[in-house]
Amino acid sequence: MAGIDPTSRIRADGFDRVAPDLVERARALSAATVHEAGGKIGVMPPQIKPVHPHFRVCGPALTVHSPPGDNLWLHHAICAARPGDVLVVHCNGAFDHGYWGEVMSTAAKARGLGGLVIDGGVRDYLLLGEVGFPVFARGQCIRGTGKDRDAIGWINAPLLFGSLVVHPGDLVIGDNDGVVIVPQARAGEVILASERRDADELAICARLMAGETTLDIYGLR
């Protein structure tokens, strides 16, 4: 059987990605700062963590709706993505599979992609660190996946994680605190607010070192 034609479910263009200059500015910001400065927005499931502590991700989202227990659509996504894109993957709640490993990290790195954020398991933890392609995942699992050509998936359609909707082209920022999503249309505004928040916090820390208290600075008495 030939299976489903994947090109009918891959949206390669027709949406805006967050601008490259905004991505570069966002690289200097923490996920927590962006979340707070944007009005407590965009938190991905907190179980999703960097596979290695030094991993950090920042770039426009390429969204992947993957069938449960199957990773064929992730292979399609690696080929469909542009350099710098971050794959954001929904696995239909089937967390306990190793959807990603050394070979796929190597393929994504070779194509210049920005990272992977997956609400599911990955494997080859030590090797993922050696490859150096940023991977954020719900956990570690060796259980293999299928590659069913008849299984239905999508690339670059909106994804729902709890109450959070992720659209293709949104800004993805991830570090040791977690992953935050900023709507593409708000990226400039939120990055500017985040930069100001960082400057304000530096000034607050200087005041604390000079002897003031958080109760006084924040008017909490």
PDB file of C-alpha atoms in Angstrom:
ATOM      1  CA  MET A   1       0.000   0.000   0.000  1.00  0.00           C
ATOM      2  CA  ALA A   2       1.241   3.473  -0.861  1.00  0.00           C
ATOM      3  CA  GLY A   3      -0.184   5.033   2.293  1.00  0.00           C
ATOM      4  CA  ILE A   4      -1.213   8.649   2.865  1.00  0.00           C
ATOM      5  CA  ASP A   5       0.449  11.300   0.713  1.00  0.00           C
ATOM      6  CA  PRO A   6       2.301  13.367   3.343  1.00  0.00           C
ATOM      7  CA  THR A   7       2.476  16.430   1.103  1.00  0.00           C
ATOM      8  CA  SER A   8      -1.273  16.877   1.558  1.00  0.00           C
ATOM      9  CA  ARG A   9      -0.746  17.348   5.292  1.00  0.00           C
ATOM     10  CA  ILE A  10       2.432  19.441   5.284  1.00  0.00           C
ATOM     11  CA  ARG A  11       1.946  23.202   5.295  1.00  0.00           C
ATOM     12  CA  ALA A  12       5.334  24.435   4.135  1.00  0.00           C
ATOM     13  CA  ASP A  13       4.473  28.133   3.736  1.00  0.00           C
ATOM     14  CA  GLY A  14       1.582  30.544   4.190  1.00  0.00           C
ATOM     15  CA  PHE A  15       2.409  31.607   7.753  1.00  0.00           C
ATOM     16  CA  ASP A  16       4.779  34.127   9.315  1.00  0.00           C
ATOM     17  CA  ARG A  17       7.782  33.068  11.357  1.00  0.00           C
ATOM     18  CA  VAL A  18       9.064  35.278  14.147  1.00  0.00           C
ATOM     19  CA  ALA A  19      11.637  37.656  12.653  1.00  0.00           C
ATOM     20  CA  PRO A  20      15.320  36.578  12.795  1.00  0.00           C
ATOM     21  CA  ASP A  21      16.396  39.777  14.579  1.00  0.00           C
ATOM     22  CA  LEU A  22      13.869  39.096  17.345  1.00  0.00           C
ATOM     23  CA  VAL A  23      15.131  35.522  17.673  1.00  0.00           C
ATOM     24  CA  GLU A  24      18.667  36.839  18.173  1.00  0.00           C
ATOM     25  CA  ARG A  25      17.521  39.246  20.884  1.00  0.00           C
ATOM     26  CA  ALA A  26      15.532  36.476  22.559  1.00  0.00           C
ATOM     27  CA  ARG A  27      18.639  34.283  22.851  1.00  0.00           C
ATOM     28  CA  ALA A  28      19.843  36.534  25.680  1.00  0.00           C
ATOM     29  CA  LEU A  29      16.635  36.059  27.676  1.00  0.00           C
ATOM     30  CA  SER A  30      15.536  33.334  30.080  1.00  0.00           C
ATOM     31  CA  ALA A  31      12.316  31.400  29.605  1.00  0.00           C
ATOM     32  CA  ALA A  32      11.071  32.511  33.034  1.00  0.00           C
ATOM     33  CA  THR A  33      11.706  36.189  32.275  1.00  0.00           C
ATOM     34  CA  VAL A  34       9.824  35.976  28.984  1.00  0.00           C
ATOM     35  CA  HIS A  35       6.929  34.142  30.634  1.00  0.00           C
ATOM     36  CA  GLU A  36       6.582  36.801  33.340  1.00  0.00           C
ATOM     37  CA  ALA A  37       7.182  39.818  31.101  1.00  0.00           C
ATOM     38  CA  GLY A  38       4.591  38.600  28.619  1.00  0.00           C
ATOM     39  CA  GLY A  39       1.914  38.415  31.312  1.00  0.00           C
ATOM     40  CA  LYS A  40       2.519  34.860  32.551  1.00  0.00           C
ATOM     41  CA  ILE A  41       2.069  33.413  29.082  1.00  0.00           C
ATOM     42  CA  GLY A  42       3.013  30.371  27.091  1.00  0.00           C
ATOM     43  CA  VAL A  43       4.095  27.668  29.543  1.00  0.00           C
ATOM     44  CA  MET A  44       4.606  24.273  27.944  1.00  0.00           C
ATOM     45  CA  PRO A  45       3.938  21.209  30.160  1.00  0.00           C
ATOM     46  CA  PRO A  46       6.486  21.459  33.009  1.00  0.00           C
ATOM     47  CA  GLN A  47       7.447  17.801  32.563  1.00  0.00           C
ATOM     48  CA  ILE A  48       9.242  18.817  29.346  1.00  0.00           C
ATOM     49  CA  LYS A  49      12.882  19.402  30.283  1.00  0.00           C
ATOM     50  CA  PRO A  50      16.233  19.698  28.496  1.00  0.00           C
ATOM     51  CA  VAL A  51      17.820  16.286  28.030  1.00  0.00           C
ATOM     52  CA  HIS A  52      21.175  17.795  29.057  1.00  0.00           C
ATOM     53  CA  PRO A  53      21.601  20.844  31.310  1.00  0.00           C
ATOM     54  CA  HIS A  54      23.526  22.834  28.708  1.00  0.00           C
ATOM     55  CA  PHE A  55      20.780  22.576  26.092  1.00  0.00           C
ATOM     56  CA  ARG A  56      18.955  25.785  25.240  1.00  0.00           C
ATOM     57  CA  VAL A  57      16.495  26.381  22.429  1.00  0.00           C
ATOM     58  CA  CYS A  58      15.320  29.571  20.725  1.00  0.00           C
ATOM     59  CA  GLY A  59      13.625  29.907  17.352  1.00  0.00           C
ATOM     60  CA  PRO A  60      10.378  29.791  15.372  1.00  0.00           C
ATOM     61  CA  ALA A  61       8.083  26.815  15.904  1.00  0.00           C
ATOM     62  CA  LEU A  62       7.525  24.168  13.277  1.00  0.00           C
ATOM     63  CA  THR A  63       4.579  22.222  14.681  1.00  0.00           C
ATOM     64  CA  VAL A  64       4.195  18.456  14.334  1.00  0.00           C
ATOM     65  CA  HIS A  65       1.106  16.429  15.208  1.00  0.00           C
ATOM     66  CA  SER A  66       2.422  12.877  15.506  1.00  0.00           C
ATOM     67  CA  PRO A  67       0.325   9.708  15.655  1.00  0.00           C
ATOM     68  CA  PRO A  68       0.759   7.923  19.013  1.00  0.00           C
ATOM     69  CA  GLY A  69       3.712   5.559  19.109  1.00  0.00           C
ATOM     70  CA  ASP A  70       4.844   6.486  15.596  1.00  0.00           C
ATOM     71  CA  ASN A  71       7.641   8.818  14.491  1.00  0.00           C
ATOM     72  CA  LEU A  72       7.324   8.885  10.691  1.00  0.00           C
ATOM     73  CA  TRP A  73       5.962  12.432  10.802  1.00  0.00           C
ATOM     74  CA  LEU A  74       9.029  13.572  12.745  1.00  0.00           C
ATOM     75  CA  HIS A  75      11.175  12.330   9.861  1.00  0.00           C
ATOM     76  CA  HIS A  76       8.974  14.329   7.467  1.00  0.00           C
ATOM     77  CA  ALA A  77       9.324  17.373   9.738  1.00  0.00           C
ATOM     78  CA  ILE A  78      13.129  17.275   9.666  1.00  0.00           C
ATOM     79  CA  CYS A  79      12.947  17.560   5.884  1.00  0.00           C
ATOM     80  CA  ALA A  80      10.167  20.178   5.869  1.00  0.00           C
ATOM     81  CA  ALA A  81      11.805  22.524   8.411  1.00  0.00           C
ATOM     82  CA  ARG A  82      13.934  25.544   7.568  1.00  0.00           C
ATOM     83  CA  PRO A  83      17.287  26.245   9.250  1.00  0.00           C
ATOM     84  CA  GLY A  84      16.678  27.602  12.744  1.00  0.00           C
ATOM     85  CA  ASP A  85      13.188  26.107  13.100  1.00  0.00           C
ATOM     86  CA  VAL A  86      12.351  24.386  16.386  1.00  0.00           C
ATOM     87  CA  LEU A  87      10.255  21.233  16.048  1.00  0.00           C
ATOM     88  CA  VAL A  88       7.361  21.328  18.548  1.00  0.00           C
ATOM     89  CA  VAL A  89       5.783  17.887  18.691  1.00  0.00           C
ATOM     90  CA  HIS A  90       2.485  16.604  20.094  1.00  0.00           C
ATOM     91  CA  CYS A  91       2.328  12.807  20.514  1.00  0.00           C
ATOM     92  CA  ASN A  92      -1.372  12.375  21.311  1.00  0.00           C
ATOM     93  CA  GLY A  93      -0.648  11.562  24.950  1.00  0.00           C
ATOM     94  CA  ALA A  94       1.388   8.429  24.124  1.00  0.00           C
ATOM     95  CA  PHE A  95       4.417   9.510  26.138  1.00  0.00           C
ATOM     96  CA  ASP A  96       6.119   6.159  26.692  1.00  0.00           C
ATOM     97  CA  HIS A  97       7.956   5.736  23.415  1.00  0.00           C
ATOM     98  CA  GLY A  98      11.386   6.777  22.208  1.00  0.00           C
ATOM     99  CA  TYR A  99      10.308   9.029  19.347  1.00  0.00           C
ATOM    100  CA  TRP A 100      13.766  10.528  18.844  1.00  0.00           C
ATOM    101  CA  GLY A 101      17.388   9.449  19.195  1.00  0.00           C
ATOM    102  CA  GLU A 102      20.948   9.883  17.976  1.00  0.00           C
ATOM    103  CA  VAL A 103      20.262   9.406  14.258  1.00  0.00           C
ATOM    104  CA  MET A 104      17.428  11.943  14.147  1.00  0.00           C
ATOM    105  CA  SER A 105      19.421  14.480  16.175  1.00  0.00           C
ATOM    106  CA  THR A 106      22.283  14.099  13.732  1.00  0.00           C
ATOM    107  CA  ALA A 107      19.923  14.566  10.770  1.00  0.00           C
ATOM    108  CA  ALA A 108      18.370  17.686  12.317  1.00  0.00           C
ATOM    109  CA  LYS A 109      21.758  19.155  13.208  1.00  0.00           C
ATOM    110  CA  ALA A 110      23.028  18.555   9.671  1.00  0.00           C
ATOM    111  CA  ARG A 111      20.079  20.550   8.312  1.00  0.00           C
ATOM    112  CA  GLY A 112      20.717  23.440  10.713  1.00  0.00           C
ATOM    113  CA  LEU A 113      17.496  23.146  12.716  1.00  0.00           C
ATOM    114  CA  GLY A 114      17.160  24.975  16.007  1.00  0.00           C
ATOM    115  CA  GLY A 115      15.996  22.205  18.349  1.00  0.00           C
ATOM    116  CA  LEU A 116      13.267  19.794  19.392  1.00  0.00           C
ATOM    117  CA  VAL A 117      10.533  20.229  22.002  1.00  0.00           C
ATOM    118  CA  ILE A 118       8.490  17.039  22.303  1.00  0.00           C
ATOM    119  CA  ASP A 119       5.696  16.084  24.668  1.00  0.00           C
ATOM    120  CA  GLY A 120       6.918  12.493  24.685  1.00  0.00           C
ATOM    121  CA  GLY A 121       9.946  10.314  25.293  1.00  0.00           C
ATOM    122  CA  VAL A 122      13.338  10.143  23.610  1.00  0.00           C
ATOM    123  CA  ARG A 123      16.272   7.766  23.904  1.00  0.00           C
ATOM    124  CA  ASP A 124      20.065   7.691  23.451  1.00  0.00           C
ATOM    125  CA  TYR A 125      20.472  10.280  26.220  1.00  0.00           C
ATOM    126  CA  LEU A 126      24.280  10.196  26.375  1.00  0.00           C
ATOM    127  CA  LEU A 127      24.604  10.260  22.608  1.00  0.00           C
ATOM    128  CA  LEU A 128      22.172  13.171  22.330  1.00  0.00           C
ATOM    129  CA  GLY A 129      24.545  15.144  24.495  1.00  0.00           C
ATOM    130  CA  GLU A 130      27.459  14.270  22.246  1.00  0.00           C
ATOM    131  CA  VAL A 131      25.587  15.254  19.082  1.00  0.00           C
ATOM    132  CA  GLY A 132      24.760  18.586  20.701  1.00  0.00           C
ATOM    133  CA  PHE A 133      21.418  19.225  19.004  1.00  0.00           C
ATOM    134  CA  PRO A 134      19.111  20.774  21.665  1.00  0.00           C
ATOM    135  CA  VAL A 135      16.424  18.302  22.757  1.00  0.00           C
ATOM    136  CA  PHE A 136      13.663  19.010  25.288  1.00  0.00           C
ATOM    137  CA  ALA A 137      11.484  16.018  26.144  1.00  0.00           C
ATOM    138  CA  ARG A 138       8.994  14.707  28.681  1.00  0.00           C
ATOM    139  CA  GLY A 139      11.286  11.829  29.601  1.00  0.00           C
ATOM    140  CA  GLN A 140      13.421   8.900  28.573  1.00  0.00           C
ATOM    141  CA  CYS A 141      12.035   5.709  27.047  1.00  0.00           C
ATOM    142  CA  ILE A 142      13.596   2.959  24.953  1.00  0.00           C
ATOM    143  CA  ARG A 143      10.283   1.618  23.586  1.00  0.00           C
ATOM    144  CA  GLY A 144      10.455   1.730  19.796  1.00  0.00           C
ATOM    145  CA  THR A 145       8.025   3.480  17.472  1.00  0.00           C
ATOM    146  CA  GLY A 146       6.323   2.510  14.251  1.00  0.00           C
ATOM    147  CA  LYS A 147       6.513   4.177  10.850  1.00  0.00           C
ATOM    148  CA  ASP A 148       2.996   3.615   9.584  1.00  0.00           C
ATOM    149  CA  ARG A 149       2.444   5.245   6.199  1.00  0.00           C
ATOM    150  CA  ASP A 150      -1.317   5.164   6.825  1.00  0.00           C
ATOM    151  CA  ALA A 151      -1.139   6.899  10.208  1.00  0.00           C
ATOM    152  CA  ILE A 152      -2.472  10.448  10.070  1.00  0.00           C
ATOM    153  CA  GLY A 153      -0.275  13.356  11.114  1.00  0.00           C
ATOM    154  CA  TRP A 154       0.126  17.064  10.306  1.00  0.00           C
ATOM    155  CA  ILE A 155       2.964  19.519   9.968  1.00  0.00           C
ATOM    156  CA  ASN A 156       2.395  23.222  10.660  1.00  0.00           C
ATOM    157  CA  ALA A 157      -1.116  23.056  12.038  1.00  0.00           C
ATOM    158  CA  PRO A 158      -1.947  24.518  15.491  1.00  0.00           C
ATOM    159  CA  LEU A 159      -1.247  22.222  18.458  1.00  0.00           C
ATOM    160  CA  LEU A 160      -2.974  22.115  21.850  1.00  0.00           C
ATOM    161  CA  PHE A 161      -1.000  21.366  25.024  1.00  0.00           C
ATOM    162  CA  GLY A 162      -3.509  21.597  27.869  1.00  0.00           C
ATOM    163  CA  SER A 163      -4.850  25.142  27.469  1.00  0.00           C
ATOM    164  CA  LEU A 164      -1.830  26.359  25.454  1.00  0.00           C
ATOM    165  CA  VAL A 165      -2.202  26.674  21.682  1.00  0.00           C
ATOM    166  CA  VAL A 166       1.046  26.662  19.697  1.00  0.00           C
ATOM    167  CA  HIS A 167       0.923  28.019  16.160  1.00  0.00           C
ATOM    168  CA  PRO A 168       3.559  27.525  13.476  1.00  0.00           C
ATOM    169  CA  GLY A 169       5.955  30.476  13.495  1.00  0.00           C
ATOM    170  CA  ASP A 170       5.527  31.261  17.210  1.00  0.00           C
ATOM    171  CA  LEU A 171       8.680  31.966  19.205  1.00  0.00           C
ATOM    172  CA  VAL A 172       9.996  29.031  21.267  1.00  0.00           C
ATOM    173  CA  ILE A 173      12.400  29.665  24.162  1.00  0.00           C
ATOM    174  CA  GLY A 174      13.634  26.865  26.404  1.00  0.00           C
ATOM    175  CA  ASP A 175      16.247  26.506  29.132  1.00  0.00           C
ATOM    176  CA  ASN A 176      16.678  24.677  32.439  1.00  0.00           C
ATOM    177  CA  ASP A 177      13.493  26.254  33.827  1.00  0.00           C
ATOM    178  CA  GLY A 178      11.288  24.946  31.013  1.00  0.00           C
ATOM    179  CA  VAL A 179       9.834  26.035  27.695  1.00  0.00           C
ATOM    180  CA  VAL A 180       7.752  29.115  26.900  1.00  0.00           C
ATOM    181  CA  ILE A 181       5.876  29.927  23.690  1.00  0.00           C
ATOM    182  CA  VAL A 182       5.363  33.525  22.552  1.00  0.00           C
ATOM    183  CA  PRO A 183       2.757  34.213  19.847  1.00  0.00           C
ATOM    184  CA  GLN A 184       4.489  35.408  16.701  1.00  0.00           C
ATOM    185  CA  ALA A 185       2.423  38.601  16.605  1.00  0.00           C
ATOM    186  CA  ARG A 186       3.496  39.539  20.161  1.00  0.00           C
ATOM    187  CA  ALA A 187       7.173  38.643  19.904  1.00  0.00           C
ATOM    188  CA  GLY A 188       8.543  42.197  19.545  1.00  0.00           C
ATOM    189  CA  GLU A 189       6.454  43.558  22.408  1.00  0.00           C
ATOM    190  CA  VAL A 190       7.269  40.666  24.757  1.00  0.00           C
ATOM    191  CA  ILE A 191      11.000  40.704  24.009  1.00  0.00           C
ATOM    192  CA  LEU A 192      11.186  44.441  24.733  1.00  0.00           C
ATOM    193  CA  ALA A 193       9.298  43.965  28.016  1.00  0.00           C
ATOM    194  CA  SER A 194      11.640  41.084  28.899  1.00  0.00           C
ATOM    195  CA  GLU A 195      14.743  43.191  28.269  1.00  0.00           C
ATOM    196  CA  ARG A 196      13.336  45.914  30.522  1.00  0.00           C
ATOM    197  CA  ARG A 197      12.506  43.337  33.198  1.00  0.00           C
ATOM    198  CA  ASP A 198      16.091  42.044  33.132  1.00  0.00           C
ATOM    199  CA  ALA A 199      17.413  45.598  33.562  1.00  0.00           C
ATOM    200  CA  ASP A 200      14.995  46.250  36.426  1.00  0.00           C
ATOM    201  CA  GLU A 201      16.025  43.045  38.208  1.00  0.00           C
ATOM    202  CA  LEU A 202      19.709  43.942  37.951  1.00  0.00           C
ATOM    203  CA  ALA A 203      18.919  47.247  39.660  1.00  0.00           C
ATOM    204  CA  ILE A 204      16.865  45.468  42.329  1.00  0.00           C
ATOM    205  CA  CYS A 205      19.702  43.038  43.061  1.00  0.00           C
ATOM    206  CA  ALA A 206      22.060  45.985  43.512  1.00  0.00           C
ATOM    207  CA  ARG A 207      19.642  47.520  46.020  1.00  0.00           C
ATOM    208  CA  LEU A 208      19.394  44.220  47.896  1.00  0.00           C
ATOM    209  CA  MET A 209      23.179  43.984  48.142  1.00  0.00           C
ATOM    210  CA  ALA A 210      23.163  47.529  49.525  1.00  0.00           C
ATOM    211  CA  GLY A 211      20.899  46.447  52.382  1.00  0.00           C
ATOM    212  CA  GLU A 212      17.312  46.933  51.273  1.00  0.00           C
ATOM    213  CA  THR A 213      14.759  44.119  51.600  1.00  0.00           C
ATOM    214  CA  THR A 214      12.357  42.581  49.123  1.00  0.00           C
ATOM    215  CA  LEU A 215       9.500  43.605  51.432  1.00  0.00           C
ATOM    216  CA  ASP A 216      10.475  47.258  51.022  1.00  0.00           C
ATOM    217  CA  ILE A 217      11.373  47.168  47.337  1.00  0.00           C
ATOM    218  CA  TYR A 218       8.177  45.450  46.299  1.00  0.00           C
ATOM    219  CA  GLY A 219       5.948  47.270  48.813  1.00  0.00           C
ATOM    220  CA  LEU A 220       4.923  44.031  50.554  1.00  0.00           C
ATOM    221  CA  ARG A 221       4.739  45.316  54.116  1.00  0.00           C
TER     222      ARG A 221
END
